Coordinates of C-alpha atoms in Angstrom, one line a residue:
X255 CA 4.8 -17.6 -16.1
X256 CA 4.9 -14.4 -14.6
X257 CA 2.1 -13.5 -12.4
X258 CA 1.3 -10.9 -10.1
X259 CA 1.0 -13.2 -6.8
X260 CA 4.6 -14.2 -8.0
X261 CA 5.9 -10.5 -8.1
X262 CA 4.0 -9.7 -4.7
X263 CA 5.6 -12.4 -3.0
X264 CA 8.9 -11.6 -4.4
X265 CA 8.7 -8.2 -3.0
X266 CA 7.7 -9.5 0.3
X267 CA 10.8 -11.6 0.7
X268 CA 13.2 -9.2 -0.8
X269 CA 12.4 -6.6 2.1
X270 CA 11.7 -9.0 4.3
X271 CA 15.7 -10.7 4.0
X272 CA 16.8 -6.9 4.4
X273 CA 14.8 -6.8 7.8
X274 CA 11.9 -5.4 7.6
X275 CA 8.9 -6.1 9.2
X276 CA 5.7 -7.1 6.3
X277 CA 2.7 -5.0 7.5
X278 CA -0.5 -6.3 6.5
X279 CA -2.7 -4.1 4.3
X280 CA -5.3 -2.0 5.8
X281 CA -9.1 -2.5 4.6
X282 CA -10.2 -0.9 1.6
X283 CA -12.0 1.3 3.2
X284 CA -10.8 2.6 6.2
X285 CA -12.0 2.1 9.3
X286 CA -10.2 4.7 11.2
X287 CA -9.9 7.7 9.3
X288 CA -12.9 9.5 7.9
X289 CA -11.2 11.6 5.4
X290 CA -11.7 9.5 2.8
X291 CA -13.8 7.1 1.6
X292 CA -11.1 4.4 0.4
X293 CA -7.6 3.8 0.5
X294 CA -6.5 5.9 -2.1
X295 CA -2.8 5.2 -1.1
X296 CA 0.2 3.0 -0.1
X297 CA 1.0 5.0 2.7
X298 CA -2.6 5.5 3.9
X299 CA -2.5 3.3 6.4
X300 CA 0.5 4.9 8.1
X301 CA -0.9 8.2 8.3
X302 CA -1.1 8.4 12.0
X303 CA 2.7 7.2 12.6
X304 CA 3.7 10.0 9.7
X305 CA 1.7 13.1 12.1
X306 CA 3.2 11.6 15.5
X307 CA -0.1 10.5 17.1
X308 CA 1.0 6.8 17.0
X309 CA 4.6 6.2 18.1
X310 CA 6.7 3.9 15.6
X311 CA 7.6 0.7 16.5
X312 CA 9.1 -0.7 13.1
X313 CA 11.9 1.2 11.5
X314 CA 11.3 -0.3 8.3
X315 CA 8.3 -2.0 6.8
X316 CA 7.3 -3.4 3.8
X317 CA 3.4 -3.9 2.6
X318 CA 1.3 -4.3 -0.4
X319 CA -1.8 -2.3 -0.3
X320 CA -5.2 -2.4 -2.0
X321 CA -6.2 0.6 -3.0
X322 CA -9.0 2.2 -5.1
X323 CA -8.8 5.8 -7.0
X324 CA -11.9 7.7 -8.1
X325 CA -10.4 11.5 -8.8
X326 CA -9.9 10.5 -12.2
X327 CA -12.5 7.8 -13.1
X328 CA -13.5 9.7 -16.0
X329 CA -10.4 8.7 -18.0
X330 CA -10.1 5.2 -16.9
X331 CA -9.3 3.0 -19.7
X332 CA -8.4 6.0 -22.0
X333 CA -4.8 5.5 -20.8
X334 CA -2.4 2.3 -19.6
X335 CA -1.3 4.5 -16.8
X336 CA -4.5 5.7 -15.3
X337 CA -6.1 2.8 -13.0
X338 CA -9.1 2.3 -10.8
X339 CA -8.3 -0.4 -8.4
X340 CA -4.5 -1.3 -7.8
X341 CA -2.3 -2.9 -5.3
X342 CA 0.6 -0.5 -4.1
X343 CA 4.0 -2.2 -3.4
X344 CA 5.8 -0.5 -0.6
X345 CA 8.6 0.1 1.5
X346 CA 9.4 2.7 4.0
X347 CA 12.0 3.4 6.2

């Protein structure tokens, strides 16, 4: 059986046997930035490498992020593509 733990873990070792480093997710809701309420995004918690006021230590990175959408909770459910709380599967390099 397929499961999503399965799939998350597969994705982990894939990137991880092409070096790169697994980040660990950031909280739910962030701790840092006060922009927004949640992590509304994969790439949230790299926001500060992506505007150069953290320097980059990892070229590559993988991660698999909790996140939480709210801009369109009015058509949740009416859709298979339109989802409240998700986790994000990553890579960036």
């Amino acid at each position: 059986m397929i499961t999503s733990e399965l799939i998350s873990n597969k994705f982990i070792e894939f990137f991880k046997k092409n070096n790169h480093f697994h980040h660990k997710h950031s909280p739910l809701v962030p701790a840092v930035h006060d922009s927004t309420m949640f992590t509304i995004a994969g790439m949230k918690q790299f926001s500060d490498l992506f505007l150069g006021n953290k320097p980059i230590i990892h070229k590559n990175i993988c991660t698999i992020q909790p996140c939480l959408r709210v801009n369109d909770i009015d058509i949740i459910g009416t859709t298979a593509r339109h989802h409240t709380f998700f986790q994000m599967l990553g890579n960036f390099s």
